[in-house]
Tab-separated table of N, CA, C and O in Angstrom:
chain	number	residue	atom	x	y	z
A	1	GLN	N	61.181	-41.668	-18.487
A	1	GLN	CA	61.246	-41.386	-17.074
A	1	GLN	C	61.810	-42.577	-16.306
A	1	GLN	O	61.700	-43.718	-16.757
A	2	VAL	N	62.394	-42.297	-15.187
A	2	VAL	CA	62.949	-43.326	-14.320
A	2	VAL	C	62.058	-43.442	-13.088
A	2	VAL	O	61.732	-42.443	-12.457
A	3	GLN	N	61.695	-44.659	-12.771
A	3	GLN	CA	60.904	-44.902	-11.568
A	3	GLN	C	61.741	-45.716	-10.590
A	3	GLN	O	62.379	-46.701	-10.989
A	4	LEU	N	61.724	-45.293	-9.341
A	4	LEU	CA	62.499	-45.948	-8.298
A	4	LEU	C	61.554	-46.460	-7.225
A	4	LEU	O	60.703	-45.706	-6.726
A	5	VAL	N	61.711	-47.712	-6.868
A	5	VAL	CA	60.859	-48.316	-5.845
A	5	VAL	C	61.749	-48.887	-4.757
A	5	VAL	O	62.529	-49.819	-5.002
A	6	GLU	N	61.619	-48.332	-3.559
A	6	GLU	CA	62.408	-48.790	-2.417
A	6	GLU	C	61.645	-49.850	-1.640
A	6	GLU	O	60.419	-49.870	-1.630
A	7	SER	N	62.398	-50.688	-0.960
A	7	SER	CA	61.806	-51.683	-0.077
A	7	SER	C	62.797	-52.010	1.026
A	7	SER	O	63.994	-51.723	0.900
A	8	GLY	N	62.277	-52.594	2.097
A	8	GLY	CA	63.149	-53.099	3.146
A	8	GLY	C	63.173	-52.314	4.438
A	8	GLY	O	63.840	-52.723	5.388
A	9	GLY	N	62.468	-51.217	4.505
A	9	GLY	CA	62.449	-50.457	5.746
A	9	GLY	C	61.681	-51.198	6.830
A	9	GLY	O	61.053	-52.221	6.590
A	10	GLY	N	61.745	-50.658	8.046
A	10	GLY	CA	61.014	-51.278	9.132
A	10	GLY	C	61.425	-50.734	10.475
A	10	GLY	O	62.156	-49.744	10.565
A	11	VAL	N	60.962	-51.412	11.499
A	11	VAL	CA	61.272	-51.039	12.887
A	11	VAL	C	62.177	-52.104	13.477
A	11	VAL	O	61.830	-53.297	13.456
A	12	VAL	N	63.334	-51.671	13.969
A	12	VAL	CA	64.292	-52.602	14.560
A	12	VAL	C	64.819	-52.014	15.852
A	12	VAL	O	64.569	-50.848	16.172
A	13	GLN	N	65.580	-52.820	16.568
A	13	GLN	CA	66.212	-52.352	17.793
A	13	GLN	C	67.658	-51.973	17.522
A	13	GLN	O	68.261	-52.424	16.533
A	14	ALA	N	68.194	-51.162	18.383
A	14	ALA	CA	69.588	-50.767	18.255
A	14	ALA	C	70.476	-52.008	18.201
A	14	ALA	O	70.285	-52.950	18.971
A	15	GLY	N	71.428	-51.968	17.265
A	15	GLY	CA	72.322	-53.097	17.081
A	15	GLY	C	71.883	-54.072	16.006
A	15	GLY	O	72.682	-54.912	15.552
A	16	ASP	N	70.637	-53.963	15.574
A	16	ASP	CA	70.113	-54.846	14.536
A	16	ASP	C	70.596	-54.412	13.152
A	16	ASP	O	71.233	-53.368	12.994
A	17	SER	N	70.228	-55.220	12.158
A	17	SER	CA	70.570	-54.939	10.768
A	17	SER	C	69.310	-54.866	9.921
A	17	SER	O	68.276	-55.449	10.262
A	18	LEU	N	69.434	-54.137	8.816
A	18	LEU	CA	68.370	-54.048	7.824
A	18	LEU	C	69.003	-53.918	6.460
A	18	LEU	O	70.107	-53.366	6.333
A	19	ARG	N	68.308	-54.381	5.458
A	19	ARG	CA	68.785	-54.225	4.084
A	19	ARG	C	67.715	-53.515	3.278
A	19	ARG	O	66.576	-53.996	3.182
A	20	LEU	N	68.095	-52.389	2.709
A	20	LEU	CA	67.212	-51.655	1.817
A	20	LEU	C	67.552	-51.982	0.370
A	20	LEU	O	68.718	-52.204	0.042
A	21	SER	N	66.529	-51.998	-0.455
A	21	SER	CA	66.734	-52.212	-1.879
A	21	SER	C	65.976	-51.157	-2.674
A	21	SER	O	64.960	-50.635	-2.207
A	22	CYS	N	66.484	-50.875	-3.842
A	22	CYS	CA	65.853	-49.890	-4.720
A	22	CYS	C	65.935	-50.421	-6.144
A	22	CYS	O	67.034	-50.587	-6.683
A	23	ALA	N	64.791	-50.661	-6.728
A	23	ALA	CA	64.732	-51.154	-8.097
A	23	ALA	C	64.406	-49.993	-9.034
A	23	ALA	O	63.413	-49.283	-8.813
A	24	ALA	N	65.231	-49.809	-10.036
A	24	ALA	CA	65.031	-48.731	-11.002
A	24	ALA	C	64.445	-49.280	-12.293
A	24	ALA	O	64.972	-50.236	-12.867
A	25	SER	N	63.373	-48.651	-12.734
A	25	SER	CA	62.793	-48.953	-14.047
A	25	SER	C	63.036	-47.751	-14.939
A	25	SER	O	62.670	-46.626	-14.575
A	26	LYS	N	63.665	-48.000	-16.069
A	26	LYS	CA	64.023	-46.867	-16.926
A	26	LYS	C	64.049	-47.278	-18.376
A	26	LYS	O	64.242	-48.456	-18.692
A	27	PRO	N	63.883	-46.327	-19.258
A	27	PRO	CA	64.029	-46.633	-20.676
A	27	PRO	C	65.495	-46.876	-21.014
A	27	PRO	O	66.395	-46.371	-20.337
A	28	THR	N	65.740	-47.627	-22.038
A	28	THR	CA	67.106	-48.011	-22.374
A	28	THR	C	67.972	-46.832	-22.801
A	28	THR	O	69.199	-46.894	-22.686
A	29	PHE	N	67.340	-45.752	-23.244
A	29	PHE	CA	68.156	-44.625	-23.703
A	29	PHE	C	68.665	-43.773	-22.545
A	29	PHE	O	69.454	-42.858	-22.756
A	30	ILE	N	68.237	-44.080	-21.338
A	30	ILE	CA	68.767	-43.397	-20.154
A	30	ILE	C	69.788	-44.319	-19.492
A	30	ILE	O	69.443	-45.434	-19.100
A	31	SER	N	71.004	-43.859	-19.377
A	31	SER	CA	72.058	-44.655	-18.753
A	31	SER	C	72.310	-44.145	-17.339
A	31	SER	O	72.208	-42.951	-17.064
A	32	THR	N	72.698	-45.069	-16.481
A	32	THR	CA	72.919	-44.752	-15.079
A	32	THR	C	74.330	-44.245	-14.860
A	32	THR	O	75.294	-44.926	-15.217
A	33	TYR	N	74.457	-43.078	-14.239
A	33	TYR	CA	75.772	-42.569	-13.850
A	33	TYR	C	76.071	-42.955	-12.404
A	33	TYR	O	77.151	-43.438	-12.086
A	34	ALA	N	75.093	-42.768	-11.553
A	34	ALA	CA	75.268	-43.110	-10.151
A	34	ALA	C	73.904	-43.286	-9.499
A	34	ALA	O	72.893	-42.777	-9.999
A	35	MET	N	73.905	-44.013	-8.415
A	35	MET	CA	72.725	-44.093	-7.561
A	35	MET	C	73.167	-43.907	-6.126
A	35	MET	O	74.321	-44.213	-5.769
A	36	GLY	N	72.248	-43.424	-5.325
A	36	GLY	CA	72.620	-43.146	-3.951
A	36	GLY	C	71.458	-43.306	-3.000
A	36	GLY	O	70.294	-43.412	-3.410
A	37	TRP	N	71.814	-43.338	-1.729
A	37	TRP	CA	70.838	-43.347	-0.640
A	37	TRP	C	70.976	-42.054	0.154
A	37	TRP	O	72.084	-41.660	0.529
A	38	PHE	N	69.844	-41.436	0.392
A	38	PHE	CA	69.764	-40.251	1.234
A	38	PHE	C	68.805	-40.559	2.375
A	38	PHE	O	68.035	-41.520	2.309
A	39	ARG	N	68.854	-39.747	3.405
A	39	ARG	CA	67.896	-39.912	4.492
A	39	ARG	C	67.522	-38.554	5.065
A	39	ARG	O	68.292	-37.588	4.989
A	40	GLN	N	66.333	-38.522	5.625
A	40	GLN	CA	65.856	-37.304	6.266
A	40	GLN	C	65.153	-37.668	7.553
A	40	GLN	O	64.151	-38.389	7.538
A	41	ALA	N	65.702	-37.182	8.646
A	41	ALA	CA	65.108	-37.389	9.959
A	41	ALA	C	64.180	-36.222	10.274
A	41	ALA	O	64.328	-35.128	9.711
A	42	PRO	N	63.226	-36.419	11.166
A	42	PRO	CA	62.293	-35.340	11.524
A	42	PRO	C	63.038	-34.101	11.995
A	42	PRO	O	63.923	-34.182	12.851
A	43	GLY	N	62.693	-32.966	11.406
A	43	GLY	CA	63.304	-31.710	11.805
A	43	GLY	C	64.697	-31.481	11.291
A	43	GLY	O	65.336	-30.478	11.638
A	44	LYS	N	65.197	-32.380	10.457
A	44	LYS	CA	66.551	-32.242	9.920
A	44	LYS	C	66.512	-32.185	8.407
A	44	LYS	O	65.541	-32.585	7.773
A	45	GLU	N	67.605	-31.684	7.839
A	45	GLU	CA	67.703	-31.634	6.387
A	45	GLU	C	68.061	-33.016	5.836
A	45	GLU	O	68.651	-33.845	6.527
A	46	ARG	N	67.720	-33.199	4.587
A	46	ARG	CA	68.091	-34.436	3.933
A	46	ARG	C	69.606	-34.497	3.776
A	46	ARG	O	70.244	-33.505	3.433
A	47	GLU	N	70.174	-35.682	4.009
A	47	GLU	CA	71.612	-35.866	3.904
A	47	GLU	C	71.918	-37.131	3.108
A	47	GLU	O	71.149	-38.083	3.118
A	48	ILE	N	73.062	-37.084	2.460
A	48	ILE	CA	73.476	-38.264	1.719
A	48	ILE	C	74.035	-39.294	2.690
A	48	ILE	O	74.721	-38.949	3.653
A	49	VAL	N	73.722	-40.541	2.434
A	49	VAL	CA	74.210	-41.646	3.249
A	49	VAL	C	75.324	-42.395	2.527
A	49	VAL	O	76.405	-42.617	3.075
A	50	ALA	N	75.052	-42.766	1.287
A	50	ALA	CA	76.028	-43.525	0.505
A	50	ALA	C	75.656	-43.426	-0.962
A	50	ALA	O	74.493	-43.200	-1.295
A	51	SER	N	76.654	-43.599	-1.800
A	51	SER	CA	76.394	-43.596	-3.236
A	51	SER	C	77.384	-44.495	-3.946
A	51	SER	O	78.425	-44.872	-3.374
A	52	ILE	N	77.068	-44.821	-5.195
A	52	ILE	CA	77.926	-45.717	-5.958
A	52	ILE	C	77.912	-45.308	-7.415
A	52	ILE	O	76.863	-45.015	-7.985
A	53	ARG	N	79.100	-45.229	-8.019
A	53	ARG	CA	79.210	-44.979	-9.449
A	53	ARG	C	78.873	-46.273	-10.168
A	53	ARG	O	79.404	-47.329	-9.853
A	54	TRP	N	77.974	-46.162	-11.131
A	54	TRP	CA	77.466	-47.392	-11.738
A	54	TRP	C	78.509	-48.097	-12.601
A	54	TRP	O	78.563	-49.324	-12.625
A	55	ILE	N	79.333	-47.337	-13.285
A	55	ILE	CA	80.229	-47.966	-14.259
A	55	ILE	C	81.386	-48.698	-13.597
A	55	ILE	O	81.849	-49.722	-14.107
A	56	ASN	N	81.875	-48.200	-12.474
A	56	ASN	CA	83.064	-48.821	-11.880
A	56	ASN	C	82.891	-49.218	-10.413
A	56	ASN	O	83.808	-49.767	-9.807
A	57	GLY	N	81.730	-48.916	-9.847
A	57	GLY	CA	81.477	-49.336	-8.482
A	57	GLY	C	82.120	-48.494	-7.404
A	57	GLY	O	82.100	-48.883	-6.225
A	58	ASP	N	82.694	-47.359	-7.752
A	58	ASP	CA	83.274	-46.494	-6.737
A	58	ASP	C	82.198	-46.076	-5.734
A	58	ASP	O	81.099	-45.692	-6.130
A	59	LYS	N	82.541	-46.123	-4.449
A	59	LYS	CA	81.561	-45.878	-3.403
A	59	LYS	C	81.928	-44.656	-2.566
A	59	LYS	O	83.099	-44.325	-2.394
A	60	TYR	N	80.892	-44.044	-2.043
A	60	TYR	CA	81.041	-42.942	-1.096
A	60	TYR	C	80.153	-43.235	0.104
A	60	TYR	O	79.032	-43.722	-0.038
A	61	TYR	N	80.678	-42.922	1.297
A	61	TYR	CA	79.893	-43.066	2.520
A	61	TYR	C	79.993	-41.798	3.347
A	61	TYR	O	81.066	-41.196	3.453
A	62	ALA	N	78.895	-41.442	3.960
A	62	ALA	CA	78.947	-40.378	4.960
A	62	ALA	C	79.738	-40.887	6.163
A	62	ALA	O	79.725	-42.086	6.470
A	63	ASP	N	80.419	-39.991	6.830
A	63	ASP	CA	81.239	-40.389	7.970
A	63	ASP	C	80.416	-41.110	9.037
A	63	ASP	O	80.908	-42.031	9.700
A	64	SER	N	79.176	-40.718	9.180
A	64	SER	CA	78.340	-41.264	10.249
A	64	SER	C	77.980	-42.739	10.034
A	64	SER	O	77.556	-43.408	10.981
A	65	VAL	N	78.165	-43.237	8.825
A	65	VAL	CA	77.781	-44.630	8.556
A	65	VAL	C	78.951	-45.506	8.133
A	65	VAL	O	78.781	-46.711	7.938
A	66	LYS	N	80.117	-44.909	7.988
A	66	LYS	CA	81.284	-45.689	7.567
A	66	LYS	C	81.543	-46.834	8.536
A	66	LYS	O	81.514	-46.657	9.752
A	67	GLY	N	81.778	-48.009	7.969
A	67	GLY	CA	82.038	-49.187	8.785
A	67	GLY	C	80.783	-49.905	9.235
A	67	GLY	O	80.868	-51.023	9.749
A	68	ARG	N	79.635	-49.289	9.054
A	68	ARG	CA	78.375	-49.918	9.465
A	68	ARG	C	77.462	-50.222	8.286
A	68	ARG	O	76.714	-51.191	8.301
A	69	PHE	N	77.495	-49.364	7.277
A	69	PHE	CA	76.634	-49.512	6.099
A	69	PHE	C	77.473	-49.917	4.896
A	69	PHE	O	78.625	-49.476	4.752
A	70	THR	N	76.866	-50.700	4.022
A	70	THR	CA	77.523	-51.098	2.783
A	70	THR	C	76.555	-50.899	1.618
A	70	THR	O	75.443	-51.446	1.645
A	71	VAL	N	76.977	-50.123	0.644
A	71	VAL	CA	76.163	-49.906	-0.550
A	71	VAL	C	76.665	-50.837	-1.656
A	71	VAL	O	77.871	-51.073	-1.784
A	72	SER	N	75.730	-51.382	-2.420
A	72	SER	CA	76.097	-52.272	-3.515
A	72	SER	C	75.084	-52.137	-4.634
A	72	SER	O	74.012	-51.561	-4.440
A	73	ARG	N	75.436	-52.706	-5.777
A	73	ARG	CA	74.546	-52.606	-6.932
A	73	ARG	C	74.498	-53.928	-7.676
A	73	ARG	O	75.441	-54.716	-7.626
A	74	GLU	N	73.400	-54.132	-8.349
A	74	GLU	CA	73.265	-55.244	-9.292
A	74	GLU	C	72.972	-54.594	-10.643
A	74	GLU	O	71.840	-54.181	-10.903
A	75	THR	N	73.982	-54.498	-11.468
A	75	THR	CA	73.842	-53.743	-12.703
A	75	THR	C	72.847	-54.378	-13.663
A	75	THR	O	72.116	-53.670	-14.356
A	76	THR	N	72.795	-55.704	-13.698
A	76	THR	CA	71.892	-56.358	-14.647
A	76	THR	C	70.428	-56.181	-14.247
A	76	THR	O	69.539	-56.301	-15.091
A	77	LYS	N	70.201	-55.890	-12.987
A	77	LYS	CA	68.829	-55.715	-12.503
A	77	LYS	C	68.499	-54.260	-12.200
A	77	LYS	O	67.407	-53.962	-11.710
A	78	ASN	N	69.458	-53.359	-12.459
A	78	ASN	CA	69.259	-51.933	-12.137
A	78	ASN	C	68.788	-51.757	-10.697
A	78	ASN	O	67.842	-51.009	-10.412
A	79	THR	N	69.434	-52.465	-9.803
A	79	THR	CA	69.017	-52.465	-8.402
A	79	THR	C	70.157	-52.021	-7.504
A	79	THR	O	71.311	-52.410	-7.688
A	80	LEU	N	69.781	-51.216	-6.537
A	80	LEU	CA	70.716	-50.680	-5.548
A	80	LEU	C	70.348	-51.240	-4.180
A	80	LEU	O	69.164	-51.392	-3.868
A	81	HIS	N	71.357	-51.549	-3.385
A	81	HIS	CA	71.120	-52.063	-2.039
A	81	HIS	C	71.868	-51.221	-1.013
A	81	HIS	O	72.878	-50.588	-1.323
A	82	LEU	N	71.354	-51.261	0.192
A	82	LEU	CA	72.066	-50.665	1.328
A	82	LEU	C	71.945	-51.629	2.497
A	82	LEU	O	70.862	-51.800	3.056
A	83	GLN	N	73.044	-52.268	2.827
A	83	GLN	CA	73.089	-53.149	3.987
A	83	GLN	C	73.475	-52.316	5.197
A	83	GLN	O	74.565	-51.740	5.231
A	84	MET	N	72.584	-52.258	6.171
A	84	MET	CA	72.817	-51.444	7.359
A	84	MET	C	72.995	-52.354	8.566
A	84	MET	O	72.117	-53.177	8.844
A	85	SER	N	74.095	-52.205	9.240
A	85	SER	CA	74.385	-53.017	10.415
A	85	SER	C	74.646	-52.097	11.605
A	85	SER	O	74.891	-50.912	11.450
A	86	SER	N	74.621	-52.705	12.781
A	86	SER	CA	74.859	-51.940	14.021
A	86	SER	C	74.031	-50.656	14.040
A	86	SER	O	74.537	-49.561	14.319
A	87	LEU	N	72.782	-50.791	13.737
A	87	LEU	CA	71.919	-49.615	13.644
A	87	LEU	C	71.795	-48.923	14.996
A	87	LEU	O	71.776	-49.567	16.060
A	88	GLU	N	71.697	-47.597	14.908
A	88	GLU	CA	71.601	-46.753	16.091
A	88	GLU	C	70.318	-45.928	16.001
A	88	GLU	O	69.812	-45.678	14.909
A	89	PRO	N	69.815	-45.474	17.144
A	89	PRO	CA	68.605	-44.626	17.097
A	89	PRO	C	68.768	-43.411	16.185
A	89	PRO	O	67.786	-42.986	15.554
A	90	ASP	N	69.980	-42.872	16.090
A	90	ASP	CA	70.202	-41.716	15.207
A	90	ASP	C	70.075	-42.064	13.726
A	90	ASP	O	70.052	-41.163	12.884
A	91	ASP	N	69.992	-43.336	13.398
A	91	ASP	CA	69.783	-43.734	12.015
A	91	ASP	C	68.306	-43.673	11.625
A	91	ASP	O	67.967	-43.877	10.459
A	92	THR	N	67.455	-43.410	12.578
A	92	THR	CA	66.024	-43.314	12.301
A	92	THR	C	65.750	-42.172	11.337
A	92	THR	O	66.137	-41.029	11.582
A	93	ALA	N	65.097	-42.506	10.232
A	93	ALA	CA	64.835	-41.513	9.187
A	93	ALA	C	64.024	-42.161	8.071
A	93	ALA	O	63.862	-43.388	8.050
A	94	VAL	N	63.570	-41.323	7.163
A	94	VAL	CA	63.044	-41.831	5.903
A	94	VAL	C	64.225	-41.905	4.940
A	94	VAL	O	64.949	-40.915	4.759
A	95	TYR	N	64.416	-43.062	4.361
A	95	TYR	CA	65.526	-43.286	3.442
A	95	TYR	C	65.018	-43.225	2.009
A	95	TYR	O	64.027	-43.891	1.663
A	96	TYR	N	65.716	-42.442	1.199
A	96	TYR	CA	65.336	-42.239	-0.185
A	96	TYR	C	66.425	-42.764	-1.123
A	96	TYR	O	67.610	-42.530	-0.899
A	97	CYS	N	65.987	-43.409	-2.156
A	97	CYS	CA	66.869	-43.824	-3.239
A	97	CYS	C	66.879	-42.714	-4.286
A	97	CYS	O	65.846	-42.092	-4.551
A	98	ALA	N	68.037	-42.476	-4.868
A	98	ALA	CA	68.154	-41.425	-5.879
A	98	ALA	C	68.966	-41.923	-7.067
A	98	ALA	O	69.859	-42.771	-6.916
A	99	PHE	N	68.668	-41.347	-8.216
A	99	PHE	CA	69.261	-41.787	-9.487
A	99	PHE	C	69.830	-40.595	-10.234
A	99	PHE	O	69.152	-39.563	-10.375
A	100	GLN	N	71.053	-40.739	-10.690
A	100	GLN	CA	71.652	-39.709	-11.532
A	100	GLN	C	71.959	-40.322	-12.889
A	100	GLN	O	72.670	-41.324	-12.986
A	101	ARG	N	71.441	-39.719	-13.925
A	101	ARG	CA	71.659	-40.243	-15.265
A	101	ARG	C	72.976	-39.733	-15.835
A	101	ARG	O	73.497	-38.695	-15.385
A	102	VAL	N	73.494	-40.443	-16.797
A	102	VAL	CA	74.666	-39.972	-17.519
A	102	VAL	C	74.287	-38.663	-18.203
A	102	VAL	O	73.272	-38.589	-18.898
A	103	GLY	N	75.073	-37.651	-17.981
A	103	GLY	CA	74.786	-36.331	-18.541
A	103	GLY	C	74.025	-35.428	-17.587
A	103	GLY	O	73.862	-34.236	-17.861
A	104	GLY	N	73.555	-35.993	-16.504
A	104	GLY	CA	72.850	-35.189	-15.517
A	104	GLY	C	73.815	-34.475	-14.589
A	104	GLY	O	74.937	-34.928	-14.385
A	105	GLN	N	73.381	-33.382	-14.026
A	105	GLN	CA	74.230	-32.597	-13.134
A	105	GLN	C	74.084	-33.006	-11.685
A	105	GLN	O	74.926	-32.688	-10.844
A	106	SER	N	73.014	-33.678	-11.376
A	106	SER	CA	72.773	-34.088	-9.990
A	106	SER	C	71.810	-35.257	-10.030
A	106	SER	O	71.509	-35.802	-11.095
A	107	TYR	N	71.339	-35.628	-8.866
A	107	TYR	CA	70.372	-36.717	-8.826
A	107	TYR	C	69.044	-36.213	-9.405
A	107	TYR	O	68.466	-35.253	-8.906
A	108	ASP	N	68.618	-36.875	-10.449
A	108	ASP	CA	67.467	-36.407	-11.209
A	108	ASP	C	66.148	-37.029	-10.768
A	108	ASP	O	65.083	-36.442	-10.973
A	109	TYR	N	66.228	-38.224	-10.232
A	109	TYR	CA	65.014	-38.959	-9.901
A	109	TYR	C	65.109	-39.491	-8.468
A	109	TYR	O	66.203	-39.871	-8.012
A	110	TRP	N	63.945	-39.553	-7.824
A	110	TRP	CA	63.895	-39.949	-6.415
A	110	TRP	C	62.795	-40.968	-6.179
A	110	TRP	O	61.736	-40.926	-6.827
A	111	GLY	N	63.055	-41.870	-5.247
A	111	GLY	CA	62.024	-42.795	-4.838
A	111	GLY	C	61.082	-42.148	-3.836
A	111	GLY	O	61.270	-41.002	-3.437
A	112	GLN	N	60.102	-42.915	-3.425
A	112	GLN	CA	59.082	-42.382	-2.527
A	112	GLN	C	59.525	-42.398	-1.069
A	112	GLN	O	58.918	-41.741	-0.227
A	113	GLY	N	60.572	-43.134	-0.772
A	113	GLY	CA	61.100	-43.184	0.587
A	113	GLY	C	60.586	-44.393	1.349
A	113	GLY	O	59.481	-44.875	1.117
A	114	THR	N	61.418	-44.872	2.254
A	114	THR	CA	61.035	-45.976	3.126
A	114	THR	C	61.491	-45.637	4.547
A	114	THR	O	62.608	-45.164	4.750
A	115	GLN	N	60.619	-45.879	5.495
A	115	GLN	CA	60.891	-45.497	6.880
A	115	GLN	C	61.756	-46.548	7.570
A	115	GLN	O	61.471	-47.746	7.496
A	116	VAL	N	62.784	-46.068	8.225
A	116	VAL	CA	63.619	-46.910	9.085
A	116	VAL	C	63.543	-46.319	10.494
A	116	VAL	O	63.860	-45.151	10.692
A	117	THR	N	63.109	-47.132	11.428
A	117	THR	CA	63.004	-46.688	12.821
A	117	THR	C	63.829	-47.621	13.699
A	117	THR	O	63.632	-48.839	13.662
A	118	VAL	N	64.746	-47.034	14.454
A	118	VAL	CA	65.619	-47.816	15.332
A	118	VAL	C	65.314	-47.415	16.766
A	118	VAL	O	65.488	-46.258	17.158
A	119	SER	N	64.867	-48.372	17.540
A	119	SER	CA	64.539	-48.088	18.932
A	119	SER	C	65.705	-48.467	19.836
A	119	SER	O	66.470	-49.390	19.533
A	120	SER	N	65.807	-47.743	20.921
A	120	SER	CA	66.935	-47.983	21.843
A	120	SER	C	66.584	-49.048	22.867
A	120	SER	O	65.452	-49.475	22.988
């Protein structure tokens, strides 16, 4: 099984920055295909924020965060980061880390979530 532990959430003001991290613990026979960040705001559906292919670092960003958020990985530590800058109140949500294994069809494992609150 893969366990994901997120950290770095908090309460900030509009325009501030935050860095989220997600540490993955997994058995060696499970290889990472991709990891991503999703978020869910109250009353809204969960949406993807950013993702990264583990083998080559290819990145994807939702249009709403392009130019403000940066996703990165530390392959030797199985750790995913999300650097969030110029935060806006609309970024307020619970942020979830997700893991897709090689051979998986979608994100197979999820973290418990970390709250990000941006006040105006």
